[in-house]
Coordinates of C-alpha atoms (C1' of nucleotides) in Angstrom, one line a residue:
Chain A
X1 CA 0.0 0.0 0.0
X2 CA 1.4 3.4 -0.9
X3 CA 1.6 6.2 1.6
X4 CA -1.2 8.1 -0.1
X5 CA -3.5 5.0 -0.1
X6 CA -2.7 4.5 3.6
X7 CA -3.6 8.1 4.4
X8 CA -6.9 7.8 2.6
X9 CA -8.0 4.9 4.7
X10 CA -6.7 6.1 8.0
X11 CA -9.2 6.1 10.9
X12 CA -8.6 9.1 13.1
X13 CA -10.7 7.6 15.9
X14 CA -8.7 4.4 16.2
X15 CA -6.9 5.5 19.3
X16 CA -9.7 7.1 21.4
X17 CA -10.9 10.6 21.7
X18 CA -9.3 13.4 23.6
X19 CA -9.3 17.1 23.5
X20 CA -6.4 19.5 23.7
X21 CA -6.5 22.9 25.4
X22 CA -4.1 25.6 26.2
X23 CA -4.1 27.3 29.6
X24 CA -2.3 30.5 30.0
X25 CA -0.8 31.8 33.2
X26 CA -1.0 35.6 33.0
X27 CA 1.7 36.6 35.4
X28 CA 2.6 40.1 36.5
X29 CA 3.4 42.1 39.5
X30 CA 1.0 43.9 41.8
X31 CA 2.0 45.9 44.9
X32 CA 5.4 44.4 44.9
X33 CA 4.1 40.8 44.8
X34 CA 3.8 38.3 42.0
X35 CA 0.2 38.1 40.8
X36 CA -1.8 36.3 38.2
X37 CA -5.0 37.1 36.4
X38 CA -7.8 34.6 36.9
X39 CA -11.1 34.2 35.1
X40 CA -14.3 33.0 36.8
X41 CA -15.7 30.0 34.9
X42 CA -19.3 30.7 34.0
X43 CA -19.9 27.4 32.3
X44 CA -19.7 23.9 33.5
X45 CA -17.7 22.2 34.6
X46 CA -16.7 23.9 37.8
X47 CA -18.8 26.9 37.0
X48 CA -18.2 29.7 39.5
X49 CA -14.7 28.6 40.3
X50 CA -11.6 30.6 39.4
X51 CA -9.4 29.3 36.7
X52 CA -6.6 30.2 34.3
X53 CA -7.8 31.6 31.0
X54 CA -7.8 28.8 28.5
X55 CA -9.4 27.4 25.4
X56 CA -9.5 24.5 23.0
X57 CA -6.8 24.3 20.4
X58 CA -8.2 24.8 16.9
X59 CA -7.7 21.9 14.6
X60 CA -5.5 23.9 12.2
X61 CA -3.9 26.1 14.8
X62 CA -0.4 26.1 16.2
X63 CA -0.1 25.7 20.0
X64 CA 1.6 29.0 20.2
X65 CA -1.1 30.6 18.1
X66 CA -3.8 29.1 20.4
X67 CA -2.1 30.6 23.4
X68 CA -1.9 33.9 21.7
X69 CA -5.6 33.7 20.8
X70 CA -6.6 33.0 24.3
X71 CA -4.5 35.9 25.4
X72 CA -6.3 38.1 22.9
X73 CA -9.8 36.9 23.4
X74 CA -9.8 36.5 27.1
X75 CA -7.6 39.4 28.2
X76 CA -7.5 41.7 25.2
X77 CA -3.7 41.5 25.1
X78 CA -1.2 40.8 22.5
X79 CA 2.5 41.1 21.8
X80 CA 3.5 39.8 25.2
X81 CA 6.2 37.4 26.2
X82 CA 4.7 33.9 25.8
X83 CA 6.4 30.6 26.3
X84 CA 5.3 27.0 26.6
X85 CA 5.5 25.7 30.1
X86 CA 4.5 22.1 30.4
X87 CA 1.8 19.8 29.3
X88 CA -0.7 18.4 31.9
X89 CA -2.5 15.3 31.0
X90 CA -3.6 13.4 34.0
X91 CA -6.7 11.4 32.9
X92 CA -9.0 12.7 35.6
X93 CA -8.1 16.4 35.5
X94 CA -11.3 17.4 33.7
X95 CA -14.6 15.6 34.3
X96 CA -15.9 16.2 30.8
X97 CA -13.5 13.8 29.0
X98 CA -9.9 13.3 28.6
X99 CA -8.6 16.8 28.2
X100 CA -4.9 17.4 27.9
X101 CA -3.7 21.0 28.4
X102 CA -0.6 22.6 27.2
X103 CA 0.2 25.3 29.7
X104 CA 1.7 28.6 28.7
X105 CA 3.3 31.4 30.6
X106 CA 2.6 35.0 29.6
X107 CA 4.4 37.9 31.3
X108 CA 2.7 41.2 31.7
X109 CA 4.4 44.5 32.5
X110 CA 2.7 46.3 35.4
X111 CA 0.7 48.7 33.2
X112 CA -0.7 45.8 31.0
X113 CA -1.4 43.9 34.2
X114 CA -3.5 46.6 35.8
X115 CA -5.2 47.5 32.6
X116 CA -6.2 43.9 31.9
X117 CA -7.6 43.7 35.4
X118 CA -9.9 46.6 34.7
X119 CA -11.0 46.2 31.1
X120 CA -14.3 44.5 31.9
X121 CA -13.2 41.0 30.8
X122 CA -13.8 39.8 34.4
X123 CA -10.1 39.1 35.1
X124 CA -9.4 39.0 38.8
X125 CA -5.9 40.0 39.9
X126 CA -4.7 37.4 42.5
X127 CA -1.6 37.7 44.6
X128 CA 0.6 34.7 44.6
X129 CA 2.3 33.8 47.9
X130 CA 5.2 31.5 47.3
X131 CA 6.0 29.6 50.5
X132 CA 9.2 28.0 49.4
X133 CA 12.6 29.5 49.0
X134 CA 15.0 29.3 46.1
X135 CA 14.0 26.8 43.5
X136 CA 12.6 24.1 45.9
X137 CA 9.2 24.2 44.2
X138 CA 5.9 23.2 45.7
X139 CA 2.4 24.6 46.0
X140 CA 1.7 28.4 46.1
X141 CA -1.1 30.2 47.8
X142 CA -3.5 32.6 46.0
X143 CA -5.6 35.4 47.4
X144 CA -7.7 38.2 45.9
X145 CA -5.6 41.2 45.3
X146 CA -8.4 43.5 46.4
X147 CA -10.1 41.6 49.2
X148 CA -7.5 39.3 50.5
X149 CA -9.6 36.2 50.7
X150 CA -7.8 33.0 49.8
X151 CA -8.7 31.5 46.4
X152 CA -8.9 27.9 45.1
X153 CA -8.5 27.2 41.5
X154 CA -10.4 24.8 39.3
X155 CA -9.0 21.6 37.9
X156 CA -5.3 21.3 38.4
X157 CA -4.7 25.0 37.7
X158 CA -3.0 25.5 41.0
X159 CA -0.3 23.0 39.9
X160 CA 0.2 24.9 36.7
X161 CA 0.5 28.2 38.5
X162 CA 3.0 26.7 40.9
X163 CA 5.1 25.4 38.1
X164 CA 5.0 28.8 36.4
X165 CA 6.5 30.4 39.5
X166 CA 9.2 27.8 39.7
X167 CA 10.1 28.1 36.0
X168 CA 10.1 31.9 36.2
X169 CA 12.4 31.8 39.2
X170 CA 14.7 29.5 37.5
X171 CA 15.0 31.5 34.3
X172 CA 15.1 34.9 35.8
X173 CA 18.7 35.6 36.2
X174 CA 20.2 33.9 33.2
X175 CA 17.6 34.7 30.5
X176 CA 16.4 38.3 30.3
X177 CA 12.9 37.1 30.9
X178 CA 12.5 39.7 33.6
X179 CA 12.4 42.5 31.0
X180 CA 9.1 41.2 29.9
X181 CA 7.7 42.3 33.3
X182 CA 8.8 45.9 32.8
X183 CA 7.9 48.7 30.4
X184 CA 9.9 49.5 27.4
X185 CA 12.2 51.9 29.4
X186 CA 12.9 51.2 33.0
X187 CA 15.4 52.0 35.7
X188 CA 17.8 49.6 37.3
X189 CA 15.9 50.0 40.6
X190 CA 12.7 48.8 38.8
X191 CA 14.6 45.9 37.3
X192 CA 15.9 45.0 40.8
X193 CA 12.4 45.2 42.2
X194 CA 11.2 42.8 39.6
X195 CA 13.9 40.3 40.5
X196 CA 13.4 40.7 44.2
X197 CA 9.6 40.2 43.8
X198 CA 9.9 37.1 41.7
X199 CA 12.7 35.6 43.7
X200 CA 11.2 36.6 47.1
X201 CA 14.6 37.7 48.3
X202 CA 16.3 41.0 48.8
X203 CA 19.3 41.6 46.6
X204 CA 22.3 43.7 47.1
X205 CA 22.1 46.8 45.1
X206 CA 25.6 47.5 43.8
X207 CA 26.1 43.8 43.0
X208 CA 22.8 43.5 41.1
X209 CA 23.6 46.7 39.2
X210 CA 27.1 45.5 38.2
X211 CA 25.9 42.0 37.2
X212 CA 23.1 43.4 35.0
X213 CA 25.3 46.0 33.3
X214 CA 28.1 43.4 32.7
X215 CA 25.6 41.1 30.9
X216 CA 25.4 43.6 28.1
X217 CA 21.7 43.3 27.7
X218 CA 21.0 46.9 28.9
X219 CA 21.3 50.0 26.8
X220 CA 21.2 53.4 28.5
X221 CA 18.7 55.7 26.8
X222 CA 20.3 58.9 28.1
X223 CA 17.0 60.0 29.4
X224 CA 16.1 60.0 33.1
X225 CA 13.0 59.3 35.0
X226 CA 10.9 62.3 35.5
X227 CA 8.7 63.3 38.5
X228 CA 11.1 62.4 41.2
X229 CA 11.9 64.7 44.0
X230 CA 15.5 63.5 44.3
X231 CA 18.2 62.5 41.9
X232 CA 16.4 61.0 38.8
X233 CA 17.7 57.6 37.8
X234 CA 18.8 56.8 34.3
X235 CA 16.3 54.9 32.1
X236 CA 17.5 51.8 30.3
X237 CA 16.2 49.8 27.5
X238 CA 16.6 46.1 26.9
X239 CA 18.8 45.2 24.0
X240 CA 19.0 41.4 23.6
X241 CA 16.6 39.3 25.8
Chain B
X1 CA -28.4 23.0 34.5
X2 CA -26.4 21.2 37.0
X3 CA -22.9 20.2 36.4
X4 CA -23.9 16.5 36.2
X5 CA -26.5 17.3 33.6
X6 CA -24.1 19.3 31.6
X7 CA -21.5 16.5 31.6
X8 CA -24.1 14.1 30.4
X9 CA -24.9 16.1 27.3
X10 CA -21.3 17.2 26.6
X11 CA -20.2 16.6 23.0
X12 CA -16.6 15.5 22.9
X13 CA -16.3 16.2 19.1
X14 CA -17.4 19.8 19.3
X15 CA -13.9 21.1 18.9
X16 CA -12.5 18.9 16.2
X17 CA -10.5 15.8 16.2
X18 CA -6.9 15.4 17.0
X19 CA -4.6 12.7 18.3
X20 CA -2.0 12.8 21.0
X21 CA 1.3 10.9 20.9
X22 CA 4.4 10.7 23.0
X23 CA 7.8 10.6 21.3
X24 CA 10.8 9.6 23.4
X25 CA 14.4 10.7 22.8
X26 CA 16.4 7.7 24.0
X27 CA 19.7 9.4 24.8
X28 CA 22.9 7.9 25.8
X29 CA 26.6 7.9 25.1
X30 CA 28.5 5.8 22.5
X31 CA 32.2 6.0 21.9
X32 CA 32.5 9.2 23.8
X33 CA 29.8 10.9 21.8
X34 CA 26.2 11.6 22.5
X35 CA 23.9 9.2 20.7
X36 CA 20.3 8.4 20.4
X37 CA 18.3 5.2 19.6
X38 CA 16.1 5.4 16.5
X39 CA 13.5 3.1 15.1
X40 CA 12.8 2.4 11.5
X41 CA 9.1 3.1 10.7
X42 CA 7.6 0.1 9.1
X43 CA 4.2 1.5 8.7
X44 CA 2.9 4.6 6.9
X45 CA 3.3 7.4 7.0
X46 CA 7.0 7.8 6.2
X47 CA 7.5 4.1 6.2
X48 CA 11.2 3.3 6.0
X49 CA 12.4 6.5 7.6
X50 CA 14.1 6.6 10.9
X51 CA 12.1 8.1 13.8
X52 CA 12.0 8.5 17.5
X53 CA 10.2 5.7 19.3
X54 CA 6.7 6.9 20.0
X55 CA 3.1 5.9 20.4
X56 CA -0.4 7.2 20.9
X57 CA -1.4 8.2 24.4
X58 CA -4.0 5.8 25.8
X59 CA -7.3 7.4 26.7
X60 CA -6.9 6.6 30.4
X61 CA -3.2 6.9 30.6
X62 CA -1.0 9.6 32.1
X63 CA 1.5 11.2 29.7
X64 CA 4.4 10.0 31.9
X65 CA 2.9 6.5 31.8
X66 CA 2.6 6.6 28.0
X67 CA 6.2 7.6 27.7
X68 CA 7.2 4.8 30.1
X69 CA 5.1 2.3 28.1
X70 CA 6.8 3.4 24.9
X71 CA 10.1 2.9 26.5
X72 CA 9.1 -0.6 27.7
X73 CA 7.4 -1.7 24.5
X74 CA 9.8 -0.3 22.0
X75 CA 13.1 -0.6 23.8
X76 CA 12.5 -3.1 26.5
X77 CA 13.7 -0.7 29.1
X78 CA 12.2 0.6 32.4
X79 CA 13.3 2.5 35.4
X80 CA 15.2 5.1 33.5
X81 CA 15.3 8.8 34.0
X82 CA 12.4 10.2 32.1
X83 CA 11.3 13.8 31.8
X84 CA 8.9 15.7 29.7
X85 CA 10.6 17.9 27.2
X86 CA 8.2 20.0 25.1
X87 CA 5.0 19.6 23.2
X88 CA 5.1 19.9 19.4
X89 CA 1.9 20.7 17.7
X90 CA 2.4 22.3 14.4
X91 CA -0.7 21.4 12.3
X92 CA 1.2 19.9 9.4
X93 CA 3.7 17.9 11.3
X94 CA 2.0 14.6 10.5
X95 CA 0.2 14.0 7.3
X96 CA -2.4 11.6 8.8
X97 CA -4.3 14.2 10.8
X98 CA -3.6 16.7 13.5
X99 CA -1.2 14.9 15.7
X100 CA 0.2 16.7 18.7
X101 CA 3.2 15.1 20.3
X102 CA 4.5 15.4 23.8
X103 CA 8.2 14.8 23.6
X104 CA 10.0 13.1 26.4
X105 CA 13.7 12.7 27.2
X106 CA 15.0 9.3 28.5
X107 CA 18.6 8.9 29.7
X108 CA 20.3 5.6 29.3
X109 CA 23.5 4.5 31.0
X110 CA 26.1 3.2 28.7
X111 CA 25.3 -0.5 29.4
X112 CA 21.5 0.0 28.9
X113 CA 22.2 1.9 25.7
X114 CA 24.3 -0.8 24.1
X115 CA 22.0 -3.5 25.3
X116 CA 18.9 -1.8 23.9
X117 CA 20.8 -1.4 20.6
X118 CA 21.2 -5.1 20.4
X119 CA 18.1 -6.7 21.8
X120 CA 16.5 -7.3 18.4
X121 CA 14.0 -4.5 18.7
X122 CA 15.5 -2.8 15.7
X123 CA 16.8 0.2 17.5
X124 CA 19.6 1.9 15.6
X125 CA 22.3 3.7 17.6
X126 CA 22.9 7.1 16.0
X127 CA 25.7 9.5 16.8
X128 CA 24.6 13.1 17.4
X129 CA 26.9 15.8 16.2
X130 CA 26.2 19.0 17.9
X131 CA 27.5 21.9 15.7
X132 CA 26.8 24.7 18.2
X133 CA 28.7 25.6 21.3
X134 CA 27.4 26.3 24.7
X135 CA 23.6 26.7 24.9
X136 CA 23.2 28.5 21.6
X137 CA 20.8 25.8 20.3
X138 CA 20.1 24.9 16.7
X139 CA 19.9 21.8 14.5
X140 CA 22.1 18.7 15.2
X141 CA 23.4 16.2 12.7
X142 CA 22.8 12.4 13.0
X143 CA 24.8 9.5 11.6
X144 CA 24.7 5.8 11.9
X145 CA 27.0 4.7 14.8
X146 CA 28.1 1.7 12.9
X147 CA 28.3 2.8 9.3
X148 CA 28.7 6.5 9.6
X149 CA 26.2 7.5 6.9
X150 CA 24.1 10.6 7.7
X151 CA 20.5 10.1 8.8
X152 CA 17.4 12.1 8.3
X153 CA 14.5 11.7 10.7
X154 CA 10.8 11.5 9.9
X155 CA 8.4 14.3 10.8
X156 CA 9.8 17.0 13.0
X157 CA 11.8 14.5 15.0
X158 CA 15.1 16.3 14.2
X159 CA 13.8 19.3 16.0
X160 CA 12.8 17.3 19.0
X161 CA 16.2 15.7 19.2
X162 CA 17.9 19.1 18.9
X163 CA 15.8 20.4 21.7
X164 CA 16.7 17.4 23.8
X165 CA 20.4 18.1 23.4
X166 CA 19.8 21.8 24.3
X167 CA 17.8 20.9 27.4
X168 CA 20.3 18.4 28.5
X169 CA 23.2 20.8 28.2
X170 CA 21.4 23.4 30.1
X171 CA 20.4 21.1 33.0
X172 CA 23.7 19.2 33.2
X173 CA 25.7 21.1 35.7
X174 CA 23.0 22.3 38.1
X175 CA 20.7 19.3 38.2
X176 CA 22.4 15.9 38.8
X177 CA 20.9 14.7 35.5
X178 CA 24.2 13.5 34.4
X179 CA 24.1 10.6 36.9
X180 CA 21.3 9.1 34.8
X181 CA 23.9 8.4 32.1
X182 CA 26.1 6.4 34.4
X183 CA 25.9 3.1 36.2
X184 CA 25.0 2.9 39.9
X185 CA 28.6 3.3 40.9
X186 CA 31.0 5.3 38.9
X187 CA 34.3 7.1 39.1
X188 CA 34.8 10.8 38.9
X189 CA 36.6 10.4 35.6
X190 CA 33.5 8.7 34.2
X191 CA 31.4 11.5 35.4
X192 CA 33.7 14.0 33.9
X193 CA 33.6 12.1 30.6
X194 CA 29.8 12.3 30.6
X195 CA 29.9 16.0 31.1
X196 CA 32.5 16.6 28.5
X197 CA 30.6 14.5 26.0
X198 CA 27.3 16.2 26.6
X199 CA 28.8 19.7 26.7
X200 CA 31.2 19.1 23.9
X201 CA 34.0 20.8 25.8
X202 CA 37.0 19.6 27.7
X203 CA 36.8 20.4 31.4
X204 CA 39.6 21.0 33.9
X205 CA 40.0 17.9 36.0
X206 CA 40.8 19.3 39.5
X207 CA 38.2 22.0 39.1
X208 CA 35.5 19.6 38.0
X209 CA 36.4 17.2 40.8
X210 CA 36.2 19.9 43.4
X211 CA 32.9 21.3 42.1
X212 CA 31.2 17.9 42.1
X213 CA 32.4 17.0 45.5
X214 CA 31.4 20.3 47.0
X215 CA 27.8 19.9 45.6
X216 CA 27.3 17.1 48.2
X217 CA 25.5 14.8 45.7
X218 CA 28.3 12.2 45.7
X219 CA 28.9 9.6 48.2
X220 CA 32.2 7.6 48.2
X221 CA 31.5 3.9 48.4
X222 CA 34.9 3.0 49.7
X223 CA 35.3 0.5 46.9
X224 CA 37.6 1.1 44.0
X225 CA 37.4 0.2 40.3
X226 CA 38.9 -3.2 39.5
X227 CA 40.8 -4.4 36.5
X228 CA 42.9 -1.3 36.0
X229 CA 46.6 -1.6 35.4
X230 CA 47.3 1.6 37.4
X231 CA 46.1 3.2 40.6
X232 CA 42.4 2.3 40.8
X233 CA 40.0 5.2 41.2
X234 CA 37.4 5.4 44.0
X235 CA 33.8 4.5 43.1
X236 CA 31.2 7.0 44.0
X237 CA 27.4 6.7 44.2
X238 CA 24.9 9.4 43.6
X239 CA 23.1 10.6 46.7
X240 CA 20.5 13.2 45.8
X241 CA 19.9 13.8 42.1
Chain C
dT1 C1' 62.7 -2.7 43.0
dT2 C1' 61.8 0.3 39.3
dA3 C1' 59.2 2.3 35.6
dG4 C1' 54.9 3.7 34.0
dT5 C1' 50.3 5.2 34.4
dT6 C1' 46.6 7.3 36.5
dA7 C1' 44.3 9.1 40.8
dC8 C1' 44.3 12.7 43.8
dT9 C1' 45.9 17.1 46.1
dC10 C1' 48.1 21.8 46.6
dG11 C1' 48.9 26.4 45.7
dC12 C1' 48.2 30.4 43.3
dA13 C1' 45.8 33.7 40.1
dC14 C1' 41.8 35.7 38.6
dG15 C1' 37.1 36.9 37.9
dA16 C1' 32.4 37.2 40.1
dT17 C1' 30.0 38.6 43.9
dG18 C1' 28.5 40.5 48.6
dC19 C1' 28.7 44.6 51.1
dG20 C1' 29.5 48.9 53.5
dA21 C1' 30.9 53.5 52.6
dA22 C1' 31.7 57.5 49.9
dT23 C1' 30.3 60.6 46.2
dA24 C1' 26.9 62.7 42.9
dA25 C1' 22.6 64.9 41.6
dG26 C1' 18.2 66.5 41.7
dG27 C1' 13.9 68.9 44.2
dG28 C1' 12.0 71.6 47.9
dG29 C1' 12.3 74.7 51.7
dC30 C1' 14.5 78.8 53.3
Chain D
dG1 C1' 21.3 81.3 45.9
dC2 C1' 22.1 77.8 49.8
dC3 C1' 21.1 73.9 52.7
dC4 C1' 18.9 69.6 53.5
dC5 C1' 16.8 65.3 52.2
dT6 C1' 16.6 61.4 49.4
dT7 C1' 18.0 58.4 46.1
dA8 C1' 21.4 57.2 42.2
dT9 C1' 25.9 55.7 41.2
dT10 C1' 30.5 54.5 42.2
dC11 C1' 34.6 52.7 45.1
dG12 C1' 37.2 49.7 47.7
dC13 C1' 37.7 45.6 49.9
dA14 C1' 36.8 40.8 51.5
dT15 C1' 35.3 36.4 50.1
dC16 C1' 34.2 32.7 47.2
dG17 C1' 34.2 29.8 43.2
dT18 C1' 37.0 28.4 39.5
dG19 C1' 40.9 27.6 36.0
dC20 C1' 45.2 25.6 35.9
dG21 C1' 49.9 23.9 36.4
dA22 C1' 52.6 21.1 39.2
dG23 C1' 53.4 18.0 42.7
dT24 C1' 52.4 13.7 45.5
dA25 C1' 50.2 9.0 46.1
dA26 C1' 48.9 4.4 44.6
dC27 C1' 48.7 0.6 41.9
dT28 C1' 50.4 -2.9 38.1
dA29 C1' 53.7 -5.0 35.3
dA30 C1' 58.1 -6.3 34.5

DNA sequence: TTAGTTACTCGCACGATGCGAATAAGGGGC
DNA sequence: GCCCCTTATTCGCATCGTGCGAGTAACTAA
């Protein structure tokens, strides 16, 4: 049998049905803490629970494209840093059927984060409390950024979020990923704040400064931050992340 | 409508059909070079081409379990280091239909690698030539470990293999993953050989030694390697990887 | 016992980093 | 204009990890 003949008779259902989704962790900073944007499920299953924005993968759609579409449709955002995180496929993770989910991590600068939380899409900013130090990993706790009440997520989304924090911590200091959490132009202090917030550790200022400048990823703009009542810091731009 | 009622009427085909597979990169060392075990496809599509061992994910099967099953059924191996790598889902990657593949990385100690290459399962050991330095990433070249002829892989399996090498290089020196390429007990020289082979760089012996011992992952066994015609090196065991 | 080979250790140089202190620069009050 | 307050930015030093050459130790074979 030729390959063409084989393809003509191929039965797509021979190996059982399953569905594929993407779930996107919308991560940003809020009040000096890591935070994520959550969506209240208004359909079954688990209607009324908080969850990561997600959606089914279209049959002719790249996984990256599906994640980008979710970002656009559910949060009205585009052009963000977006990377694949991990694929979650435990058989019982969704009661509908076998649903395998490719998790993505999206990083939002502070302005985009607060804007997305207010644009009427129903996205809830939730503070992420990371109880472990370094890159030990483990569960994280969530609470409403406004109210403070603890939140529980639908499905296995808490695991996804925890993995996102772990991955971000791991990549932060060797991979310019931190710039994705800052505006186009930023000060070294802001960059340090981002790192301290994600890592959950205070960092030494001169050492951090030196390390970042020695990396060669930063480009001074010549401009300085306005509106300060003290010496205005230089604004930098990211060159290579 | 209650959640139960919703689930009873849920249509699993509402979002289009696709299939999910796992593909496993069986990585080991051969003659001081990184190598992978490949399988000749004897069914369409791309019958006759070399490919990574893989299989469809069972409908009630964990992704990790599916990867373990592939390892067992196609290579007769179990108990190996196995980790999820990345999920490949470009729409045209398989001509049959939309097939999304979760790639796994399996690491084989040298003995398991040579044994699996000979146990009649038809696995071909292929040397991996990595043309890039450090963690730059990019395509890798494959050639038959016996003959030397260059090999081309089916589907996008070359991309998967290249990513596996990149990931392995990145994780090697901070994550005890190198021990998975060694037998239970090994000498420091063997460990250094593994690192040099994977990284593609010669390493300084005293520095490597000191670094590894300071990590605290190694435990001296008190025994020494036998059969040498010179001073026998101490055998170590891995404690914490 | 000696030669030969490899395991293992020492000592030093150098670069990266932690860290406190000194200096620079702007705004606001006077 | 001058002083004070606050933060930015730089300096100098101690410390640690690492690269590296050379030395010492241990074993086999002859």
